PDB file of C-alpha atoms in Angstrom:
ATOM      1  CA  MET A 483       0.000   0.000   0.000  1.00 37.00           C
ATOM      2  CA  LYS A 484       2.820   2.400   0.758  1.00 31.00           C
ATOM      3  CA  LYS A 485       4.346   1.687  -2.644  1.00 31.00           C
ATOM      4  CA  VAL A 486       1.126   2.537  -4.453  1.00 32.00           C
ATOM      5  CA  THR A 487       0.782   5.790  -2.516  1.00 27.00           C
ATOM      6  CA  ILE A 488       4.310   6.831  -3.449  1.00 26.00           C
ATOM      7  CA  LEU A 489       3.637   6.119  -7.131  1.00 28.00           C
ATOM      8  CA  LEU A 490       0.479   8.212  -7.103  1.00 27.00           C
ATOM      9  CA  LEU A 491       2.226  11.136  -5.456  1.00 25.00           C
ATOM     10  CA  THR A 492       5.032  10.945  -7.985  1.00 27.00           C
ATOM     11  CA  ALA A 493       2.563  11.055 -10.859  1.00 29.00           C
ATOM     12  CA  LEU A 494       0.809  14.081  -9.422  1.00 27.00           C
ATOM     13  CA  MET A 495       4.072  15.919  -8.881  1.00 30.00           C
ATOM     14  CA  THR A 496       5.157  15.167 -12.446  1.00 33.00           C
ATOM     15  CA  ALA A 497       1.875  16.463 -13.854  1.00 35.00           C
ATOM     16  CA  CYS A 498       2.196  19.691 -11.880  1.00 37.00           C
ATOM     17  CA  SER A 499       5.787  20.260 -12.935  1.00 38.00           C
ATOM     18  CA  ASN A 500       4.812  19.940 -16.632  1.00 46.00           C
ATOM     19  CA  ASN A 501       2.183  22.714 -16.399  1.00 47.00           C
ATOM     20  CA  THR A 502       4.441  25.644 -17.373  1.00 50.00           C
ATOM     21  CA  ASP A 503       3.696  29.175 -18.470  1.00 55.00           C
ATOM     22  CA  ASN A 504       4.427  28.105 -22.052  1.00 61.00           C
ATOM     23  CA  ASP A 505       1.315  25.939 -22.221  1.00 61.00           C
ATOM     24  CA  PRO A 506      -1.532  27.339 -24.339  1.00 65.00           C
ATOM     25  CA  GLN A 507      -3.999  29.288 -22.265  1.00 70.00           C
ATOM     26  CA  PRO A 508      -7.686  28.506 -22.655  1.00 83.00           C
ATOM     27  CA  VAL A 509      -9.493  30.810 -25.089  1.00 86.00           C
ATOM     28  CA  GLU A 510     -11.984  33.140 -23.439  1.00 93.00           C
ATOM     29  CA  TYR A 511     -15.074  34.390 -25.226  1.00 93.00           C
ATOM     30  CA  GLY A 512     -17.385  37.372 -25.152  1.00 90.00           C
ATOM     31  CA  THR A 513     -20.542  38.266 -27.038  1.00 90.00           C
ATOM     32  CA  ILE A 514     -21.374  41.134 -29.403  1.00 90.00           C
ATOM     33  CA  SER A 515     -24.696  42.950 -29.536  1.00 89.00           C
ATOM     34  CA  LEU A 516     -25.449  44.991 -32.647  1.00 89.00           C
ATOM     35  CA  GLY A 517     -26.724  48.545 -32.412  1.00 83.00           C
ATOM     36  CA  ILE A 518     -27.298  49.598 -36.023  1.00 83.00           C
ATOM     37  CA  GLY A 519     -28.810  52.910 -37.079  1.00 80.00           C
ATOM     38  CA  ASN A 520     -30.090  52.982 -40.659  1.00 70.00           C
ATOM     39  CA  ASP A 521     -30.286  56.272 -42.536  1.00 67.00           C
ATOM     40  CA  GLU A 522     -32.671  55.375 -45.355  1.00 58.00           C
ATOM     41  CA  SER A 523     -33.164  58.917 -46.590  1.00 50.00           C
ATOM     42  CA  VAL A 524     -30.785  60.980 -48.677  1.00 42.00           C
ATOM     43  CA  THR A 525     -29.753  63.203 -45.817  1.00 38.00           C
ATOM     44  CA  VAL A 526     -26.754  64.124 -43.709  1.00 34.00           C
ATOM     45  CA  SER A 527     -28.390  63.201 -40.399  1.00 36.00           C
ATOM     46  CA  PRO A 528     -28.704  59.577 -39.220  1.00 42.00           C
ATOM     47  CA  ARG A 529     -31.972  58.252 -37.892  1.00 51.00           C
ATOM     48  CA  ALA A 530     -32.506  56.224 -34.744  1.00 58.00           C
ATOM     49  CA  ALA A 531     -31.756  52.516 -34.483  1.00 68.00           C
ATOM     50  CA  ALA A 532     -33.136  50.509 -37.388  1.00 76.00           C
ATOM     51  CA  THR A 533     -35.768  47.838 -36.926  1.00 80.00           C
ATOM     52  CA  ASP A 534     -35.225  44.140 -37.502  1.00 84.00           C
ATOM     53  CA  ASP A 535     -37.448  44.318 -40.585  1.00 86.00           C
ATOM     54  CA  GLU A 536     -35.354  47.106 -42.105  1.00 84.00           C
ATOM     55  CA  LEU A 537     -32.131  45.188 -41.489  1.00 87.00           C
ATOM     56  CA  ALA A 538     -33.449  41.703 -42.337  1.00 90.00           C
ATOM     57  CA  ASP A 539     -31.462  41.205 -45.557  1.00 93.00           C
ATOM     58  CA  TYR A 540     -28.348  43.160 -44.589  1.00 93.00           C
ATOM     59  CA  THR A 541     -25.045  41.314 -44.723  1.00 95.00           C
ATOM     60  CA  ILE A 542     -23.116  41.625 -41.460  1.00 95.00           C
ATOM     61  CA  LYS A 543     -19.358  41.059 -41.288  1.00 95.00           C
ATOM     62  CA  ILE A 544     -17.293  40.773 -38.115  1.00 96.00           C
ATOM     63  CA  LEU A 545     -13.602  41.495 -38.598  1.00 96.00           C
ATOM     64  CA  GLN A 546     -10.636  41.524 -36.267  1.00 97.00           C
ATOM     65  CA  ASN A 547      -7.585  43.448 -37.399  1.00 97.00           C
ATOM     66  CA  SER A 548      -9.027  43.404 -40.965  1.00 96.00           C
ATOM     67  CA  GLU A 549      -9.385  39.608 -40.935  1.00 97.00           C
ATOM     68  CA  GLN A 550     -12.949  38.402 -41.456  1.00 97.00           C
ATOM     69  CA  LYS A 551     -14.055  36.262 -38.524  1.00 96.00           C
ATOM     70  CA  ASN A 552     -17.738  35.785 -39.282  1.00 95.00           C
ATOM     71  CA  THR A 553     -20.384  36.819 -41.790  1.00 96.00           C
ATOM     72  CA  PHE A 554     -24.121  36.285 -41.837  1.00 95.00           C
ATOM     73  CA  VAL A 555     -27.407  37.770 -42.995  1.00 95.00           C
ATOM     74  CA  TYR A 556     -28.968  39.821 -40.216  1.00 92.00           C
ATOM     75  CA  LYS A 557     -32.235  37.862 -40.109  1.00 93.00           C
ATOM     76  CA  ASN A 558     -30.210  34.641 -39.678  1.00 95.00           C
ATOM     77  CA  ARG A 559     -27.765  36.081 -37.139  1.00 92.00           C
ATOM     78  CA  PRO A 560     -26.529  33.768 -34.370  1.00 92.00           C
ATOM     79  CA  ASN A 561     -27.875  34.411 -30.904  1.00 89.00           C
ATOM     80  CA  PRO A 562     -25.704  35.157 -29.095  1.00 91.00           C
ATOM     81  CA  ILE A 563     -22.924  36.359 -31.409  1.00 93.00           C
ATOM     82  CA  THR A 564     -19.908  34.799 -29.693  1.00 94.00           C
ATOM     83  CA  VAL A 565     -16.283  35.588 -30.566  1.00 95.00           C
ATOM     84  CA  ALA A 566     -12.911  35.176 -28.913  1.00 95.00           C
ATOM     85  CA  ALA A 567     -11.993  37.978 -26.538  1.00 95.00           C
ATOM     86  CA  GLY A 568      -9.521  40.483 -27.949  1.00 96.00           C
ATOM     87  CA  ALA A 569      -8.973  43.926 -29.434  1.00 97.00           C
ATOM     88  CA  GLY A 570      -9.289  45.265 -32.979  1.00 97.00           C
ATOM     89  CA  TYR A 571     -12.858  44.165 -33.734  1.00 96.00           C
ATOM     90  CA  VAL A 572     -14.976  45.988 -36.330  1.00 95.00           C
ATOM     91  CA  VAL A 573     -18.554  45.233 -37.384  1.00 94.00           C
ATOM     92  CA  ALA A 574     -19.541  46.190 -40.955  1.00 94.00           C
ATOM     93  CA  ALA A 575     -22.979  46.044 -42.569  1.00 93.00           C
ATOM     94  CA  GLU A 576     -24.379  46.589 -46.070  1.00 94.00           C
ATOM     95  CA  SER A 577     -27.825  46.336 -47.636  1.00 93.00           C
ATOM     96  CA  CYS A 578     -26.358  44.907 -50.860  1.00 96.00           C
ATOM     97  CA  ASP A 579     -22.985  44.612 -52.543  1.00 97.00           C
ATOM     98  CA  GLU A 580     -21.667  47.085 -55.107  1.00 97.00           C
ATOM     99  CA  TYR A 581     -22.543  44.829 -58.037  1.00 97.00           C
ATOM    100  CA  ALA A 582     -26.212  44.619 -57.048  1.00 97.00           C
ATOM    101  CA  ALA A 583     -26.251  48.369 -56.373  1.00 97.00           C
ATOM    102  CA  GLU A 584     -25.860  48.993 -60.112  1.00 97.00           C
ATOM    103  CA  SER A 585     -27.330  45.842 -61.698  1.00 97.00           C
ATOM    104  CA  ALA A 586     -30.641  45.589 -59.818  1.00 98.00           C
ATOM    105  CA  ASN A 587     -33.947  46.756 -61.283  1.00 97.00           C
ATOM    106  CA  GLU A 588     -33.019  46.016 -64.885  1.00 96.00           C
ATOM    107  CA  ASN A 589     -29.671  47.788 -64.591  1.00 97.00           C
ATOM    108  CA  TRP A 590     -31.080  50.993 -63.084  1.00 98.00           C
ATOM    109  CA  GLY A 591     -29.609  49.969 -59.734  1.00 98.00           C
ATOM    110  CA  GLN A 592     -30.740  50.554 -56.184  1.00 96.00           C
ATOM    111  CA  ALA A 593     -29.716  52.506 -53.125  1.00 93.00           C
ATOM    112  CA  ARG A 594     -26.902  50.826 -51.214  1.00 94.00           C
ATOM    113  CA  TYR A 595     -26.620  51.456 -47.477  1.00 91.00           C
ATOM    114  CA  ALA A 596     -23.374  50.592 -45.733  1.00 92.00           C
ATOM    115  CA  GLY A 597     -21.450  51.399 -42.596  1.00 91.00           C
ATOM    116  CA  ALA A 598     -18.883  50.143 -40.106  1.00 93.00           C
ATOM    117  CA  SER A 599     -18.275  50.527 -36.404  1.00 93.00           C
ATOM    118  CA  SER A 600     -15.181  51.973 -34.814  1.00 94.00           C
ATOM    119  CA  SER A 601     -12.595  49.463 -33.654  1.00 96.00           C
ATOM    120  CA  PHE A 602     -13.497  48.012 -30.257  1.00 95.00           C
ATOM    121  CA  GLU A 603     -12.358  45.376 -27.766  1.00 95.00           C
ATOM    122  CA  VAL A 604     -14.370  42.281 -26.935  1.00 95.00           C
ATOM    123  CA  LYS A 605     -13.967  41.532 -23.243  1.00 95.00           C
ATOM    124  CA  ALA A 606     -14.353  37.999 -21.932  1.00 94.00           C
ATOM    125  CA  ASN A 607     -17.626  36.971 -20.348  1.00 93.00           C
ATOM    126  CA  GLN A 608     -19.243  40.289 -21.244  1.00 92.00           C
ATOM    127  CA  ASP A 609     -21.757  41.539 -23.794  1.00 93.00           C
ATOM    128  CA  ASN A 610     -19.968  44.081 -25.964  1.00 93.00           C
ATOM    129  CA  VAL A 611     -22.105  46.519 -27.986  1.00 91.00           C
ATOM    130  CA  ALA A 612     -20.990  47.480 -31.510  1.00 91.00           C
ATOM    131  CA  THR A 613     -22.720  50.617 -32.789  1.00 90.00           C
ATOM    132  CA  LEU A 614     -22.719  51.783 -36.394  1.00 89.00           C
ATOM    133  CA  THR A 615     -24.836  53.815 -38.809  1.00 87.00           C
ATOM    134  CA  CYS A 616     -25.500  52.644 -42.355  1.00 89.00           C
ATOM    135  CA  SER A 617     -25.949  55.510 -44.793  1.00 88.00           C
ATOM    136  CA  MET A 618     -26.358  55.687 -48.553  1.00 90.00           C
ATOM    137  CA  ALA A 619     -23.038  54.820 -50.163  1.00 93.00           C
ATOM    138  CA  ASN A 620     -23.948  55.548 -53.785  1.00 94.00           C
ATOM    139  CA  MET A 621     -25.534  58.410 -55.751  1.00 94.00           C
ATOM    140  CA  GLN A 622     -29.076  58.689 -57.067  1.00 93.00           C
ATOM    141  CA  VAL A 623     -29.804  60.479 -60.360  1.00 94.00           C
ATOM    142  CA  SER A 624     -33.172  61.423 -61.855  1.00 93.00           C
ATOM    143  CA  VAL A 625     -34.156  63.497 -64.899  1.00 94.00           C
ATOM    144  CA  THR A 626     -37.173  65.753 -65.374  1.00 94.00           C
ATOM    145  CA  TRP A 627     -38.201  67.312 -68.692  1.00 94.00           C
ATOM    146  CA  ASP A 628     -39.537  70.821 -68.191  1.00 93.00           C
ATOM    147  CA  SER A 629     -42.884  71.761 -69.756  1.00 93.00           C
ATOM    148  CA  SER A 630     -40.976  74.063 -72.125  1.00 91.00           C
ATOM    149  CA  ILE A 631     -39.830  70.852 -73.805  1.00 92.00           C
ATOM    150  CA  ALA A 632     -42.456  68.272 -72.880  1.00 93.00           C
ATOM    151  CA  ASN A 633     -45.446  70.470 -73.790  1.00 93.00           C
ATOM    152  CA  THR A 634     -44.321  71.813 -77.152  1.00 90.00           C
ATOM    153  CA  ASP A 635     -44.204  70.389 -80.672  1.00 89.00           C
ATOM    154  CA  LYS A 636     -40.862  72.041 -81.337  1.00 89.00           C
ATOM    155  CA  PHE A 637     -39.005  69.377 -79.320  1.00 90.00           C
ATOM    156  CA  THR A 638     -39.540  65.681 -80.095  1.00 92.00           C
ATOM    157  CA  ASP A 639     -37.638  62.436 -79.548  1.00 93.00           C
ATOM    158  CA  TYR A 640     -35.724  63.919 -76.641  1.00 94.00           C
ATOM    159  CA  SER A 641     -33.570  61.786 -74.363  1.00 96.00           C
ATOM    160  CA  LEU A 642     -30.552  61.980 -72.103  1.00 96.00           C
ATOM    161  CA  THR A 643     -28.128  59.060 -72.245  1.00 96.00           C
ATOM    162  CA  MET A 644     -25.822  58.762 -69.233  1.00 96.00           C
ATOM    163  CA  GLN A 645     -22.955  56.548 -68.144  1.00 96.00           C
ATOM    164  CA  LYS A 646     -20.141  56.505 -65.624  1.00 96.00           C
ATOM    165  CA  SER A 647     -16.732  57.478 -66.967  1.00 95.00           C
ATOM    166  CA  THR A 648     -15.244  54.226 -65.651  1.00 93.00           C
ATOM    167  CA  ASN A 649     -17.930  51.959 -67.140  1.00 93.00           C
ATOM    168  CA  ALA A 650     -19.156  52.933 -70.604  1.00 90.00           C
ATOM    169  CA  SER A 651     -20.870  49.543 -71.034  1.00 94.00           C
ATOM    170  CA  ARG A 652     -23.635  50.502 -68.589  1.00 97.00           C
ATOM    171  CA  THR A 653     -25.638  53.133 -70.434  1.00 97.00           C
ATOM    172  CA  LEU A 654     -28.955  54.444 -69.120  1.00 97.00           C
ATOM    173  CA  THR A 655     -31.380  56.471 -71.201  1.00 98.00           C
ATOM    174  CA  PHE A 656     -33.822  58.942 -69.668  1.00 97.00           C
ATOM    175  CA  ASN A 657     -36.749  60.046 -71.824  1.00 96.00           C
ATOM    176  CA  SER A 658     -40.404  61.016 -71.527  1.00 93.00           C
ATOM    177  CA  SER A 659     -41.332  57.530 -70.282  1.00 94.00           C
ATOM    178  CA  THR A 660     -38.744  57.351 -67.477  1.00 95.00           C
ATOM    179  CA  THR A 661     -39.722  60.389 -65.421  1.00 90.00           C
ATOM    180  CA  ASP A 662     -40.516  58.151 -62.432  1.00 92.00           C
ATOM    181  CA  LYS A 663     -37.195  56.294 -62.587  1.00 95.00           C
ATOM    182  CA  SER A 664     -33.911  56.935 -60.822  1.00 95.00           C
ATOM    183  CA  ALA A 665     -30.496  55.547 -61.642  1.00 97.00           C
ATOM    184  CA  PHE A 666     -27.926  54.661 -58.998  1.00 97.00           C
ATOM    185  CA  PHE A 667     -24.161  54.862 -59.430  1.00 97.00           C
ATOM    186  CA  ASN A 668     -21.413  53.596 -57.142  1.00 97.00           C
ATOM    187  CA  VAL A 669     -18.979  56.273 -56.055  1.00 95.00           C
ATOM    188  CA  GLU A 670     -15.412  55.664 -57.199  1.00 92.00           C
ATOM    189  CA  ALA A 671     -12.306  57.797 -57.028  1.00 88.00           C
ATOM    190  CA  SER A 672     -11.923  59.962 -60.163  1.00 87.00           C
ATOM    191  CA  ALA A 673     -15.166  58.600 -61.691  1.00 93.00           C
ATOM    192  CA  THR A 674     -17.742  61.069 -63.046  1.00 96.00           C
ATOM    193  CA  LEU A 675     -21.051  60.905 -64.868  1.00 95.00           C
ATOM    194  CA  THR A 676     -21.073  61.890 -68.525  1.00 94.00           C
ATOM    195  CA  GLY A 677     -24.017  62.175 -70.852  1.00 93.00           C
ATOM    196  CA  THR A 678     -25.515  63.291 -74.135  1.00 93.00           C
ATOM    197  CA  ILE A 679     -28.832  65.004 -74.767  1.00 93.00           C
ATOM    198  CA  SER A 680     -30.366  63.971 -78.087  1.00 93.00           C
ATOM    199  CA  TYR A 681     -33.503  65.596 -79.481  1.00 91.00           C
ATOM    200  CA  THR A 682     -35.257  66.840 -82.574  1.00 90.00           C
ATOM    201  CA  PHE A 683     -35.860  70.589 -82.781  1.00 88.00           C
ATOM    202  CA  ASN A 684     -38.218  71.831 -85.495  1.00 87.00           C
ATOM    203  CA  GLY A 685     -37.664  68.604 -87.375  1.00 89.00           C
ATOM    204  CA  GLN A 686     -33.874  68.735 -87.176  1.00 89.00           C
ATOM    205  CA  PRO A 687     -32.016  66.057 -85.117  1.00 91.00           C
ATOM    206  CA  LYS A 688     -29.594  67.563 -82.620  1.00 89.00           C
ATOM    207  CA  SER A 689     -27.332  66.381 -79.833  1.00 89.00           C
ATOM    208  CA  ALA A 690     -25.077  67.929 -77.220  1.00 87.00           C
ATOM    209  CA  SER A 691     -22.811  66.622 -74.475  1.00 89.00           C
ATOM    210  CA  ILE A 692     -23.339  67.667 -70.870  1.00 89.00           C
ATOM    211  CA  THR A 693     -20.621  68.711 -68.485  1.00 88.00           C
ATOM    212  CA  SER A 694     -19.335  65.850 -66.317  1.00 91.00           C
ATOM    213  CA  ILE A 695     -21.106  65.445 -62.988  1.00 92.00           C
ATOM    214  CA  ALA A 696     -19.112  64.555 -59.880  1.00 91.00           C
ATOM    215  CA  LEU A 697     -20.190  61.415 -58.044  1.00 93.00           C
ATOM    216  CA  VAL A 698     -20.936  62.025 -54.361  1.00 90.00           C
ATOM    217  CA  ALA A 699     -22.273  59.459 -51.910  1.00 91.00           C
ATOM    218  CA  LYS A 700     -25.549  60.085 -50.101  1.00 89.00           C
ATOM    219  CA  LYS A 701     -26.745  62.607 -52.687  1.00 90.00           C
ATOM    220  CA  HIS A 702     -29.644  62.788 -55.138  1.00 90.00           C
ATOM    221  CA  ALA A 703     -28.769  64.706 -58.304  1.00 91.00           C
ATOM    222  CA  LYS A 704     -31.985  65.988 -59.863  1.00 91.00           C
ATOM    223  CA  LEU A 705     -31.453  66.988 -63.480  1.00 92.00           C
ATOM    224  CA  THR A 706     -34.046  69.257 -65.083  1.00 92.00           C
ATOM    225  CA  VAL A 707     -33.829  70.002 -68.817  1.00 92.00           C
ATOM    226  CA  LYS A 708     -35.470  73.288 -69.841  1.00 91.00           C
ATOM    227  CA  ALA A 709     -35.795  75.325 -73.031  1.00 86.00           C
ATOM    228  CA  SER A 710     -35.772  79.118 -73.280  1.00 77.00           C
ATOM    229  CA  ASP A 711     -38.009  81.213 -75.540  1.00 71.00           C
ATOM    230  CA  THR A 712     -35.230  81.236 -78.115  1.00 70.00           C
ATOM    231  CA  GLY A 713     -35.036  77.435 -78.081  1.00 71.00           C
ATOM    232  CA  ALA A 714     -31.787  77.167 -76.107  1.00 79.00           C
ATOM    233  CA  LEU A 715     -31.691  74.203 -73.732  1.00 83.00           C
ATOM    234  CA  THR A 716     -30.649  74.633 -70.125  1.00 82.00           C
ATOM    235  CA  LEU A 717     -29.684  71.692 -67.908  1.00 80.00           C
ATOM    236  CA  VAL A 718     -30.246  72.484 -64.228  1.00 82.00           C
ATOM    237  CA  ILE A 719     -28.658  70.101 -61.728  1.00 78.00           C
ATOM    238  CA  THR A 720     -29.816  70.311 -58.137  1.00 77.00           C
ATOM    239  CA  ILE A 721     -28.127  68.301 -55.408  1.00 72.00           C
ATOM    240  CA  ASP A 722     -31.014  67.396 -53.143  1.00 66.00           C
ATOM    241  CA  LYS A 723     -30.781  67.460 -49.329  1.00 51.00           C
ATOM    242  CA  SER A 724     -27.079  68.190 -49.238  1.00 45.00           C
ATOM    243  CA  VAL A 725     -25.373  70.427 -46.703  1.00 34.00           C
ATOM    244  CA  THR A 726     -25.265  73.183 -49.307  1.00 35.00           C
ATOM    245  CA  GLU A 727     -27.515  73.043 -52.344  1.00 37.00           C
ATOM    246  CA  LYS A 728     -25.657  73.694 -55.577  1.00 41.00           C
ATOM    247  CA  PRO A 729     -27.755  74.330 -58.681  1.00 42.00           C
ATOM    248  CA  LEU A 730     -25.608  74.086 -61.796  1.00 44.00           C
ATOM    249  CA  GLU A 731     -26.799  75.377 -65.167  1.00 44.00           C
ATOM    250  CA  GLU A 732     -25.555  74.571 -68.622  1.00 49.00           C
ATOM    251  CA  THR A 733     -27.029  76.132 -71.777  1.00 48.00           C
ATOM    252  CA  ILE A 734     -27.123  74.119 -74.995  1.00 47.00           C
ATOM    253  CA  ASN A 735     -27.831  75.839 -78.305  1.00 51.00           C
ATOM    254  CA  PRO A 736     -30.379  73.746 -80.233  1.00 47.00           C
ATOM    255  CA  TYR A 737     -29.517  75.583 -83.446  1.00 48.00           C
ATOM    256  CA  GLY A 738     -25.965  74.265 -83.295  1.00 50.00           C
ATOM    257  CA  GLU A 739     -24.712  70.914 -84.524  1.00 49.00           C
TER     258      GLU A 739
END
């Protein structure tokens, strides 16, 4: 019996001596709660926290030090959202990806809302709240034909064809039948919107290029095409609900080539 006792004590002492500081420490976990505000208007001020219905189809990404740790659709989110404790976490959300933002609705696109939290630390055995606001990440464009064009026989077959300078293959045409449509364009560095107004004036086909329009996120560019008493066309561009409204006018001579 004494011999057995000695052997057991020896085994216990050996096990203790092998437990050094170099052994892997157990991973500790914390949870993340999402506080997402969704600015679904073209405005500079965020709204209050979005509802589950508004966020249902949003894609949520959890990153740590730029490495993606988890991704899921909001309506299918895990409960709780559990991750390893540590610093450098960021939560990002988007209503759709950039491809869908321009290809949806028969290529007219759709508003894309996106946002990301500030970097935060997940502490073990705690619920850590990640707050972020998703705002419109692309630009909306619509075209209105003034009555000086739409309600006269002098102008017929009028249209405005528009494309982004970095993607000439996606061409959108605004005419008398698209007054209720808007086009959406992703914002890219150095990219602008270019376009051509084509029309028939007193039976003569005419066309003219418009000045490039800068792409700005979270803005609605409302383009209004007017005609003066002399027949000159004026393109008025109003940036809707921006911090400072900037109407831009460009006169096009319909008598020219």
